[in-house]
Tab-separated table of N, CA and C in Angstrom:
chain	number	residue	atom	x	y	z
A	1	UNK	N	-43.071	-193.989	-15.452
A	1	UNK	CA	-43.986	-194.449	-14.424
A	1	UNK	C	-45.288	-193.661	-14.514
A	2	UNK	N	-46.394	-194.360	-14.471
A	2	UNK	CA	-47.701	-193.720	-14.570
A	2	UNK	C	-48.132	-193.182	-13.216
A	3	UNK	N	-48.626	-191.963	-13.203
A	3	UNK	CA	-49.179	-191.353	-12.002
A	3	UNK	C	-50.342	-192.214	-11.498
A	4	UNK	N	-50.470	-192.427	-10.179
A	4	UNK	CA	-51.545	-193.287	-9.656
A	4	UNK	C	-52.951	-192.822	-10.063
A	5	UNK	N	-53.184	-191.524	-10.111
A	5	UNK	CA	-54.502	-191.032	-10.544
A	5	UNK	C	-54.726	-191.328	-12.019
A	6	UNK	N	-53.708	-191.111	-12.832
A	6	UNK	CA	-53.821	-191.439	-14.255
A	6	UNK	C	-54.089	-192.932	-14.418
A	7	UNK	N	-53.372	-193.749	-13.669
A	7	UNK	CA	-53.553	-195.202	-13.762
A	7	UNK	C	-54.982	-195.588	-13.398
A	8	UNK	N	-55.531	-194.939	-12.398
A	8	UNK	CA	-56.918	-195.209	-11.977
A	8	UNK	C	-57.903	-194.935	-13.108
A	9	UNK	N	-57.780	-193.766	-13.723
A	9	UNK	CA	-58.706	-193.394	-14.799
A	9	UNK	C	-58.486	-194.251	-16.036
A	10	UNK	N	-57.228	-194.549	-16.343
A	10	UNK	CA	-56.953	-195.401	-17.506
A	10	UNK	C	-57.512	-196.806	-17.292
A	11	UNK	N	-57.423	-197.306	-16.079
A	11	UNK	CA	-58.008	-198.612	-15.777
A	11	UNK	C	-59.509	-198.601	-16.050
A	12	UNK	N	-60.161	-197.503	-15.695
A	12	UNK	CA	-61.595	-197.382	-15.941
A	12	UNK	C	-61.891	-197.350	-17.440
A	13	UNK	N	-61.061	-196.640	-18.212
A	13	UNK	CA	-61.303	-196.584	-19.660
A	13	UNK	C	-61.097	-197.957	-20.287
A	14	UNK	N	-60.105	-198.679	-19.809
A	14	UNK	CA	-59.857	-200.025	-20.345
A	14	UNK	C	-61.042	-200.939	-20.034
A	15	UNK	N	-61.571	-200.853	-18.801
A	15	UNK	CA	-62.752	-201.649	-18.446
A	15	UNK	C	-63.938	-201.297	-19.345
A	16	UNK	N	-64.149	-200.002	-19.594
A	16	UNK	CA	-65.252	-199.568	-20.466
A	16	UNK	C	-65.052	-200.070	-21.902
A	17	UNK	N	-63.802	-200.074	-22.359
A	17	UNK	CA	-63.512	-200.560	-23.714
A	17	UNK	C	-63.807	-202.052	-23.826
A	18	UNK	N	-63.403	-202.819	-22.822
A	18	UNK	CA	-63.669	-204.261	-22.836
A	18	UNK	C	-65.175	-204.521	-22.774
A	19	UNK	N	-65.890	-203.770	-21.929
A	19	UNK	CA	-67.351	-203.900	-21.857
A	19	UNK	C	-67.984	-203.615	-23.213
A	20	UNK	N	-67.455	-202.622	-23.912
A	20	UNK	CA	-67.994	-202.270	-25.217
A	20	UNK	C	-67.785	-203.406	-26.222
A	21	UNK	N	-66.619	-204.023	-26.185
A	21	UNK	CA	-66.349	-205.169	-27.062
A	21	UNK	C	-67.341	-206.295	-26.754
A	22	UNK	N	-67.532	-206.566	-25.470
A	22	UNK	CA	-68.452	-207.633	-25.070
A	22	UNK	C	-69.890	-207.347	-25.505
A	23	UNK	N	-70.226	-206.053	-25.666
A	23	UNK	CA	-71.564	-205.662	-26.114
A	23	UNK	C	-71.654	-205.558	-27.636
A	24	UNK	N	-70.547	-205.895	-28.327
A	24	UNK	CA	-70.555	-205.875	-29.785
A	24	UNK	C	-69.960	-204.629	-30.404
A	25	UNK	N	-69.386	-203.728	-29.586
A	25	UNK	CA	-68.804	-202.495	-30.102
A	25	UNK	C	-67.308	-202.601	-30.281
A	26	UNK	N	-66.697	-201.477	-30.618
A	26	UNK	CA	-65.259	-201.424	-30.832
A	26	UNK	C	-64.488	-201.345	-29.526
A	27	UNK	N	-63.188	-201.639	-29.563
A	27	UNK	CA	-62.368	-201.730	-28.358
A	27	UNK	C	-61.795	-200.399	-27.867
A	28	UNK	N	-62.641	-199.393	-27.787
A	28	UNK	CA	-62.175	-198.065	-27.395
A	28	UNK	C	-63.144	-197.423	-26.410
A	29	UNK	N	-62.576	-196.677	-25.442
A	29	UNK	CA	-63.389	-195.927	-24.485
A	29	UNK	C	-62.614	-194.688	-24.050
A	30	UNK	N	-63.343	-193.723	-23.521
A	30	UNK	CA	-62.724	-192.474	-23.071
A	30	UNK	C	-63.507	-191.897	-21.907
A	31	UNK	N	-62.801	-191.130	-21.087
A	31	UNK	CA	-63.400	-190.395	-19.969
A	31	UNK	C	-62.925	-188.958	-20.031
A	32	UNK	N	-63.777	-188.057	-19.592
A	32	UNK	CA	-63.355	-186.677	-19.366
A	32	UNK	C	-63.532	-186.417	-17.877
A	33	UNK	N	-62.438	-185.972	-17.246
A	33	UNK	CA	-62.381	-185.850	-15.797
A	33	UNK	C	-61.966	-184.434	-15.414
A	34	UNK	N	-62.629	-183.920	-14.353
A	34	UNK	CA	-62.237	-182.626	-13.789
A	34	UNK	C	-62.277	-182.728	-12.273
A	35	UNK	N	-61.226	-182.310	-11.639
A	35	UNK	CA	-61.151	-182.290	-10.174
A	35	UNK	C	-61.531	-183.632	-9.554
A	36	UNK	N	-61.045	-184.713	-10.137
A	36	UNK	CA	-61.278	-186.042	-9.583
A	36	UNK	C	-62.663	-186.597	-9.806
A	37	UNK	N	-63.449	-185.956	-10.681
A	37	UNK	CA	-64.810	-186.406	-10.972
A	37	UNK	C	-64.978	-186.646	-12.467
A	38	UNK	N	-65.668	-187.730	-12.805
A	38	UNK	CA	-65.963	-188.019	-14.206
A	38	UNK	C	-67.067	-187.081	-14.674
A	39	UNK	N	-66.793	-186.330	-15.712
A	39	UNK	CA	-67.777	-185.428	-16.312
A	39	UNK	C	-68.542	-186.158	-17.411
A	40	UNK	N	-67.832	-187.003	-18.162
A	40	UNK	CA	-68.463	-187.719	-19.280
A	40	UNK	C	-67.661	-188.961	-19.628
A	41	UNK	N	-68.361	-189.928	-20.196
A	41	UNK	CA	-67.720	-191.136	-20.700
A	41	UNK	C	-68.104	-191.323	-22.161
A	42	UNK	N	-67.316	-192.102	-22.852
A	42	UNK	CA	-67.641	-192.429	-24.231
A	42	UNK	C	-67.102	-193.795	-24.578
A	43	UNK	N	-67.873	-194.523	-25.343
A	43	UNK	CA	-67.431	-195.795	-25.900
A	43	UNK	C	-67.611	-195.716	-27.404
A	44	UNK	N	-66.797	-196.456	-28.129
A	44	UNK	CA	-66.874	-196.439	-29.576
A	44	UNK	C	-68.266	-196.890	-30.023
A	45	UNK	N	-68.931	-196.068	-30.828
A	45	UNK	CA	-70.290	-196.334	-31.309
A	45	UNK	C	-70.377	-196.344	-32.832
A	46	UNK	N	-69.241	-196.511	-33.490
A	46	UNK	CA	-69.192	-196.439	-34.947
A	46	UNK	C	-70.156	-197.426	-35.593
A	47	UNK	N	-70.032	-198.705	-35.256
A	47	UNK	CA	-70.872	-199.710	-35.915
A	47	UNK	C	-72.289	-199.709	-35.355
A	48	UNK	N	-72.445	-199.424	-34.090
A	48	UNK	CA	-73.777	-199.404	-33.490
A	48	UNK	C	-74.646	-198.295	-34.081
A	49	UNK	N	-74.042	-197.107	-34.238
A	49	UNK	CA	-74.787	-195.932	-34.701
A	49	UNK	C	-74.613	-195.656	-36.189
A	50	UNK	N	-73.855	-196.504	-36.883
A	50	UNK	CA	-73.558	-196.272	-38.305
A	50	UNK	C	-72.984	-194.873	-38.512
A	51	UNK	N	-72.063	-194.495	-37.618
A	51	UNK	CA	-71.487	-193.154	-37.613
A	51	UNK	C	-69.967	-193.253	-37.530
A	52	UNK	N	-69.273	-193.010	-38.632
A	52	UNK	CA	-67.815	-193.133	-38.615
A	52	UNK	C	-67.121	-192.126	-37.700
A	53	UNK	N	-67.840	-191.097	-37.232
A	53	UNK	CA	-67.246	-190.129	-36.306
A	53	UNK	C	-67.522	-190.464	-34.845
A	54	UNK	N	-68.246	-191.530	-34.565
A	54	UNK	CA	-68.638	-191.859	-33.186
A	54	UNK	C	-67.538	-192.637	-32.462
A	55	UNK	N	-66.337	-192.107	-32.520
A	55	UNK	CA	-65.228	-192.680	-31.760
A	55	UNK	C	-65.440	-192.340	-30.285
A	56	UNK	N	-64.846	-193.123	-29.413
A	56	UNK	CA	-65.063	-192.958	-27.966
A	56	UNK	C	-64.761	-191.536	-27.493
A	57	UNK	N	-63.676	-190.967	-27.972
A	57	UNK	CA	-63.303	-189.623	-27.536
A	57	UNK	C	-64.339	-188.597	-27.990
A	58	UNK	N	-64.801	-188.717	-29.218
A	58	UNK	CA	-65.794	-187.775	-29.745
A	58	UNK	C	-67.117	-187.933	-28.993
A	59	UNK	N	-67.511	-189.162	-28.716
A	59	UNK	CA	-68.735	-189.408	-27.946
A	59	UNK	C	-68.616	-188.761	-26.568
A	60	UNK	N	-67.474	-188.926	-25.909
A	60	UNK	CA	-67.265	-188.330	-24.586
A	60	UNK	C	-67.258	-186.805	-24.658
A	61	UNK	N	-66.621	-186.239	-25.683
A	61	UNK	CA	-66.587	-184.788	-25.844
A	61	UNK	C	-67.997	-184.242	-26.038
A	62	UNK	N	-68.788	-184.896	-26.862
A	62	UNK	CA	-70.169	-184.452	-27.080
A	62	UNK	C	-70.964	-184.505	-25.782
A	63	UNK	N	-70.810	-185.606	-25.030
A	63	UNK	CA	-71.530	-185.752	-23.769
A	63	UNK	C	-71.102	-184.685	-22.764
A	64	UNK	N	-69.804	-184.414	-22.684
A	64	UNK	CA	-69.301	-183.407	-21.748
A	64	UNK	C	-69.818	-182.019	-22.101
A	65	UNK	N	-69.822	-181.693	-23.377
A	65	UNK	CA	-70.344	-180.390	-23.799
A	65	UNK	C	-71.790	-180.212	-23.387
A	66	UNK	N	-72.592	-181.261	-23.589
A	66	UNK	CA	-74.005	-181.188	-23.185
A	66	UNK	C	-74.127	-181.089	-21.664
A	67	UNK	N	-73.340	-181.880	-20.946
A	67	UNK	CA	-73.424	-181.893	-19.481
A	67	UNK	C	-73.027	-180.552	-18.875
A	68	UNK	N	-72.019	-179.915	-19.478
A	68	UNK	CA	-71.526	-178.642	-18.951
A	68	UNK	C	-72.207	-177.432	-19.582
A	69	UNK	N	-72.916	-177.654	-20.678
A	69	UNK	CA	-73.534	-176.525	-21.371
A	69	UNK	C	-72.500	-175.581	-21.959
A	70	UNK	N	-71.404	-176.156	-22.446
A	70	UNK	CA	-70.317	-175.334	-22.969
A	70	UNK	C	-69.542	-176.135	-24.013
A	71	UNK	N	-69.072	-175.461	-25.044
A	71	UNK	CA	-68.261	-176.139	-26.052
A	71	UNK	C	-66.797	-176.169	-25.646
A	72	UNK	N	-66.412	-175.370	-24.672
A	72	UNK	CA	-65.040	-175.376	-24.184
A	72	UNK	C	-64.924	-176.348	-23.018
A	73	UNK	N	-64.027	-177.291	-23.153
A	73	UNK	CA	-63.803	-178.271	-22.089
A	73	UNK	C	-62.479	-177.993	-21.385
A	74	UNK	N	-62.104	-176.714	-21.341
A	74	UNK	CA	-60.908	-176.311	-20.610
A	74	UNK	C	-61.074	-176.738	-19.156
A	75	UNK	N	-59.986	-177.209	-18.584
A	75	UNK	CA	-60.016	-177.674	-17.205
A	75	UNK	C	-60.241	-179.168	-17.076
A	76	UNK	N	-60.504	-179.854	-18.193
A	76	UNK	CA	-60.737	-181.296	-18.159
A	76	UNK	C	-59.545	-182.052	-18.729
A	77	UNK	N	-59.400	-183.284	-18.256
A	77	UNK	CA	-58.409	-184.203	-18.805
A	77	UNK	C	-59.156	-185.302	-19.537
A	78	UNK	N	-58.705	-185.600	-20.741
A	78	UNK	CA	-59.254	-186.705	-21.520
A	78	UNK	C	-58.399	-187.937	-21.273
A	79	UNK	N	-59.031	-188.998	-20.807
A	79	UNK	CA	-58.377	-190.292	-20.655
A	79	UNK	C	-58.937	-191.211	-21.727
A	80	UNK	N	-58.048	-191.876	-22.452
A	80	UNK	CA	-58.474	-192.752	-23.539
A	80	UNK	C	-57.800	-194.110	-23.399
A	81	UNK	N	-58.551	-195.139	-23.730
A	81	UNK	CA	-57.994	-196.489	-23.651
A	81	UNK	C	-56.906	-196.706	-24.693
A	82	UNK	N	-56.908	-195.877	-25.733
A	82	UNK	CA	-55.914	-195.985	-26.797
A	82	UNK	C	-55.559	-194.589	-27.290
A	83	UNK	N	-54.378	-194.447	-27.838
A	83	UNK	CA	-53.934	-193.171	-28.399
A	83	UNK	C	-54.993	-192.643	-29.370
A	84	UNK	N	-55.430	-191.409	-29.186
A	84	UNK	CA	-56.447	-190.866	-30.080
A	84	UNK	C	-55.976	-190.836	-31.536
A	85	UNK	N	-56.889	-191.201	-32.435
A	85	UNK	CA	-56.606	-191.091	-33.859
A	85	UNK	C	-56.528	-189.602	-34.215
A	86	UNK	N	-56.092	-189.258	-35.417
A	86	UNK	CA	-56.005	-187.846	-35.783
A	86	UNK	C	-57.328	-187.084	-35.638
A	87	UNK	N	-58.463	-187.714	-35.959
A	87	UNK	CA	-59.752	-187.034	-35.806
A	87	UNK	C	-60.029	-186.727	-34.339
A	88	UNK	N	-59.798	-187.708	-33.481
A	88	UNK	CA	-60.071	-187.527	-32.054
A	88	UNK	C	-59.090	-186.546	-31.423
A	89	UNK	N	-57.862	-186.576	-31.884
A	89	UNK	CA	-56.878	-185.618	-31.396
A	89	UNK	C	-57.300	-184.201	-31.776
A	90	UNK	N	-57.731	-184.013	-33.017
A	90	UNK	CA	-58.193	-182.694	-33.453
A	90	UNK	C	-59.435	-182.266	-32.670
A	91	UNK	N	-60.371	-183.185	-32.441
A	91	UNK	CA	-61.570	-182.851	-31.666
A	91	UNK	C	-61.192	-182.429	-30.250
A	92	UNK	N	-60.210	-183.090	-29.679
A	92	UNK	CA	-59.751	-182.756	-28.327
A	92	UNK	C	-59.120	-181.367	-28.298
A	93	UNK	N	-58.372	-181.047	-29.336
A	93	UNK	CA	-57.776	-179.713	-29.425
A	93	UNK	C	-58.862	-178.650	-29.573
A	94	UNK	N	-59.861	-178.908	-30.432
A	94	UNK	CA	-60.967	-177.967	-30.590
A	94	UNK	C	-61.745	-177.808	-29.291
A	95	UNK	N	-61.860	-178.885	-28.526
A	95	UNK	CA	-62.581	-178.842	-27.250
A	95	UNK	C	-61.771	-178.142	-26.161
A	96	UNK	N	-60.502	-177.942	-26.418
A	96	UNK	CA	-59.601	-177.240	-25.507
A	96	UNK	C	-59.378	-177.979	-24.181
A	97	UNK	N	-59.369	-179.318	-24.239
A	97	UNK	CA	-59.067	-180.054	-23.016
A	97	UNK	C	-57.658	-179.677	-22.565
A	98	UNK	N	-57.417	-179.762	-21.268
A	98	UNK	CA	-56.110	-179.384	-20.734
A	98	UNK	C	-55.035	-180.426	-20.990
A	99	UNK	N	-55.463	-181.682	-21.074
A	99	UNK	CA	-54.489	-182.768	-21.104
A	99	UNK	C	-55.119	-184.008	-21.703
A	100	UNK	N	-54.314	-184.817	-22.383
A	100	UNK	CA	-54.755	-186.098	-22.944
A	100	UNK	C	-53.806	-187.174	-22.422
A	101	UNK	N	-54.395	-188.227	-21.860
A	101	UNK	CA	-53.608	-189.347	-21.340
A	101	UNK	C	-54.196	-190.618	-21.938
A	102	UNK	N	-53.348	-191.474	-22.517
A	102	UNK	CA	-53.858	-192.699	-23.138
A	102	UNK	C	-53.047	-193.907	-22.705
A	103	UNK	N	-53.664	-195.077	-22.834
A	103	UNK	CA	-53.029	-196.335	-22.426
A	103	UNK	C	-52.322	-196.986	-23.613
A	104	UNK	N	-53.041	-197.730	-24.446
A	104	UNK	CA	-52.449	-198.382	-25.621
A	104	UNK	C	-52.050	-197.313	-26.642
A	105	UNK	N	-51.189	-197.678	-27.569
A	105	UNK	CA	-50.773	-196.710	-28.585
A	105	UNK	C	-51.175	-197.176	-29.989
A	106	UNK	N	-50.795	-196.403	-30.990
A	106	UNK	CA	-51.192	-196.690	-32.375
A	106	UNK	C	-50.679	-198.042	-32.851
A	107	UNK	N	-49.557	-198.504	-32.296
A	107	UNK	CA	-49.053	-199.821	-32.672
A	107	UNK	C	-49.942	-200.927	-32.109
A	108	UNK	N	-50.411	-200.749	-30.880
A	108	UNK	CA	-51.357	-201.712	-30.301
A	108	UNK	C	-52.638	-201.739	-31.134
A	109	UNK	N	-53.100	-200.560	-31.544
A	109	UNK	CA	-54.314	-200.477	-32.364
A	109	UNK	C	-54.105	-201.213	-33.692
A	110	UNK	N	-52.940	-201.021	-34.296
A	110	UNK	CA	-52.643	-201.705	-35.560
A	110	UNK	C	-52.638	-203.217	-35.362
A	111	UNK	N	-52.063	-203.673	-34.255
A	111	UNK	CA	-52.063	-205.111	-33.962
A	111	UNK	C	-53.485	-205.645	-33.807
A	112	UNK	N	-54.411	-204.772	-33.379
A	112	UNK	CA	-55.807	-205.157	-33.218
A	112	UNK	C	-56.641	-204.953	-34.472
A	113	UNK	N	-56.001	-204.547	-35.575
A	113	UNK	CA	-56.724	-204.375	-36.831
A	113	UNK	C	-57.187	-202.957	-37.103
A	114	UNK	N	-56.758	-201.994	-36.298
A	114	UNK	CA	-57.143	-200.583	-36.463
A	114	UNK	C	-55.875	-199.788	-36.741
A	115	UNK	N	-55.569	-199.566	-38.017
A	115	UNK	CA	-54.296	-198.954	-38.353
A	115	UNK	C	-54.393	-197.438	-38.456
A	116	UNK	N	-54.455	-196.783	-37.304
A	116	UNK	CA	-54.477	-195.322	-37.261
A	116	UNK	C	-53.174	-194.722	-37.787
A	117	UNK	N	-52.098	-195.529	-37.754
A	117	UNK	CA	-50.814	-195.037	-38.269
A	117	UNK	C	-50.952	-194.566	-39.705
A	118	UNK	N	-51.803	-195.250	-40.470
A	118	UNK	CA	-51.987	-194.891	-41.876
A	118	UNK	C	-52.441	-193.442	-42.014
A	119	UNK	N	-53.347	-192.998	-41.119
A	119	UNK	CA	-53.831	-191.615	-41.195
A	119	UNK	C	-52.765	-190.626	-40.727
A	120	UNK	N	-52.041	-190.970	-39.669
A	120	UNK	CA	-50.946	-190.098	-39.235
A	120	UNK	C	-49.944	-189.922	-40.374
A	121	UNK	N	-49.617	-191.006	-41.056
A	121	UNK	CA	-48.663	-190.951	-42.167
A	121	UNK	C	-49.241	-190.194	-43.359
A	122	UNK	N	-50.529	-190.387	-43.622
A	122	UNK	CA	-51.183	-189.693	-44.733
A	122	UNK	C	-51.092	-188.181	-44.558
A	123	UNK	N	-51.388	-187.687	-43.357
A	123	UNK	CA	-51.377	-186.242	-43.127
A	123	UNK	C	-49.983	-185.640	-43.251
A	124	UNK	N	-48.963	-186.466	-43.146
A	124	UNK	CA	-47.589	-185.979	-43.286
A	124	UNK	C	-47.172	-185.864	-44.753
A	125	UNK	N	-47.960	-186.442	-45.657
A	125	UNK	CA	-47.622	-186.427	-47.088
A	125	UNK	C	-48.328	-185.284	-47.814
A	126	UNK	N	-47.804	-184.963	-48.979
A	126	UNK	CA	-48.427	-183.977	-49.855
A	126	UNK	C	-49.800	-184.508	-50.287
A	127	UNK	N	-50.799	-183.645	-50.288
A	127	UNK	CA	-52.160	-184.063	-50.656
A	127	UNK	C	-52.245	-184.642	-52.066
A	128	UNK	N	-51.351	-184.248	-52.927
A	128	UNK	CA	-51.364	-184.769	-54.301
A	128	UNK	C	-51.117	-186.274	-54.331
A	129	UNK	N	-50.555	-186.837	-53.262
A	129	UNK	CA	-50.266	-188.273	-53.214
A	129	UNK	C	-51.384	-189.079	-52.551
A	130	UNK	N	-52.405	-188.405	-52.047
A	130	UNK	CA	-53.480	-189.093	-51.344
A	130	UNK	C	-54.340	-189.900	-52.316
A	131	UNK	N	-54.992	-190.929	-51.840
A	131	UNK	CA	-55.876	-191.746	-52.654
A	131	UNK	C	-57.220	-191.095	-52.918
A	132	UNK	N	-57.569	-190.057	-52.164
A	132	UNK	CA	-58.824	-189.326	-52.346
A	132	UNK	C	-58.481	-187.875	-52.667
A	133	UNK	N	-59.049	-187.346	-53.729
A	133	UNK	CA	-58.753	-185.956	-54.068
A	133	UNK	C	-59.310	-184.987	-53.027
A	134	UNK	N	-58.496	-184.034	-52.633
A	134	UNK	CA	-58.918	-182.919	-51.783
A	134	UNK	C	-58.610	-181.680	-52.606
A	135	UNK	N	-59.669	-181.049	-53.126
A	135	UNK	CA	-59.519	-180.012	-54.133
A	135	UNK	C	-60.114	-178.698	-53.660
A	136	UNK	N	-59.373	-177.628	-53.803
A	136	UNK	CA	-59.895	-176.295	-53.531
A	136	UNK	C	-60.664	-175.837	-54.758
A	137	UNK	N	-61.905	-175.443	-54.559
A	137	UNK	CA	-62.735	-174.959	-55.661
A	137	UNK	C	-63.317	-173.608	-55.244
A	138	UNK	N	-62.450	-172.660	-55.066
A	138	UNK	CA	-62.832	-171.344	-54.561
A	138	UNK	C	-63.749	-170.619	-55.547
A	139	UNK	N	-64.813	-170.067	-55.008
A	139	UNK	CA	-65.731	-169.238	-55.799
A	139	UNK	C	-65.634	-167.802	-55.312
A	140	UNK	N	-66.277	-166.901	-56.035
A	140	UNK	CA	-66.264	-165.490	-55.618
A	140	UNK	C	-66.933	-165.310	-54.262
A	141	UNK	N	-67.891	-166.154	-53.945
A	141	UNK	CA	-68.645	-166.023	-52.698
A	141	UNK	C	-68.045	-166.827	-51.542
A	142	UNK	N	-66.898	-167.401	-51.740
A	142	UNK	CA	-66.316	-168.308	-50.742
A	142	UNK	C	-66.199	-167.684	-49.357
A	143	UNK	N	-65.874	-166.429	-49.262
A	143	UNK	CA	-65.664	-165.806	-47.956
A	143	UNK	C	-66.919	-165.157	-47.373
A	144	UNK	N	-68.058	-165.241	-48.077
A	144	UNK	CA	-69.299	-164.628	-47.576
A	144	UNK	C	-69.707	-165.104	-46.190
A	145	UNK	N	-69.648	-166.416	-45.885
A	145	UNK	CA	-70.029	-166.836	-44.540
A	145	UNK	C	-69.168	-166.186	-43.450
A	146	UNK	N	-67.886	-165.964	-43.740
A	146	UNK	CA	-67.009	-165.350	-42.748
A	146	UNK	C	-67.309	-163.862	-42.593
A	147	UNK	N	-67.640	-163.207	-43.686
A	147	UNK	CA	-68.036	-161.802	-43.600
A	147	UNK	C	-69.322	-161.673	-42.778
A	148	UNK	N	-70.286	-162.567	-43.019
A	148	UNK	CA	-71.535	-162.542	-42.240
A	148	UNK	C	-71.237	-162.785	-40.771
A	149	UNK	N	-70.338	-163.684	-40.492
A	149	UNK	CA	-69.940	-163.998	-39.109
A	149	UNK	C	-69.343	-162.761	-38.432
A	150	UNK	N	-68.413	-162.103	-39.129
A	150	UNK	CA	-67.746	-160.943	-38.544
A	150	UNK	C	-68.686	-159.762	-38.347
A	151	UNK	N	-69.746	-159.701	-39.125
A	151	UNK	CA	-70.731	-158.620	-38.979
A	151	UNK	C	-71.612	-158.786	-37.746
A	152	UNK	N	-71.717	-159.979	-37.234
A	152	UNK	CA	-72.576	-160.237	-36.074
A	152	UNK	C	-71.877	-159.754	-34.792
A	153	UNK	N	-72.471	-158.804	-34.132
A	153	UNK	CA	-71.890	-158.320	-32.878
A	153	UNK	C	-72.171	-159.289	-31.724
A	154	UNK	N	-73.177	-160.149	-31.896
A	154	UNK	CA	-73.545	-161.080	-30.823
A	154	UNK	C	-72.949	-162.475	-31.026
A	155	UNK	N	-71.954	-162.603	-31.910
A	155	UNK	CA	-71.392	-163.924	-32.172
A	155	UNK	C	-70.673	-164.458	-30.934
A	156	UNK	N	-70.717	-165.741	-30.780
A	156	UNK	CA	-70.026	-166.409	-29.683
A	156	UNK	C	-68.653	-166.817	-30.211
A	157	UNK	N	-67.637	-166.209	-29.666
A	157	UNK	CA	-66.284	-166.513	-30.131
A	157	UNK	C	-65.842	-167.871	-29.619
A	158	UNK	N	-65.201	-168.607	-30.491
A	158	UNK	CA	-64.608	-169.874	-30.102
A	158	UNK	C	-63.403	-170.112	-30.904
């Protein structure tokens, strides 16, 4: 059974996703909520912005970070019209949201022509079996950026 507050926010994300489709965008939307208030919204902007990373969750995370002036979104709940893809899930983890709640799942997305299952399955396999090479090409200077980072006493930890 869905919590009434969760149902309320999910209903809003579904409405935003449908509005986005009607405007020519993808069928995805997201909200970031804290203490019963919407901090940020996002709709899929992949085709509009020619940006493969402009998924609804990422758009909402970017907006929330700007609105709050912080890269940490601890204390917020991410509501998504559909189960976040692996990229959006990772972005949510990096953003440190407290909770993720979604309506449709990866099977619904696949039925709609968006097969996120393929990426979930890909990450479970050995990289040697992937269709795109992911190759480590370590150089002697590979760790220099991290050494420079650690030398900075004024670095912002995240």
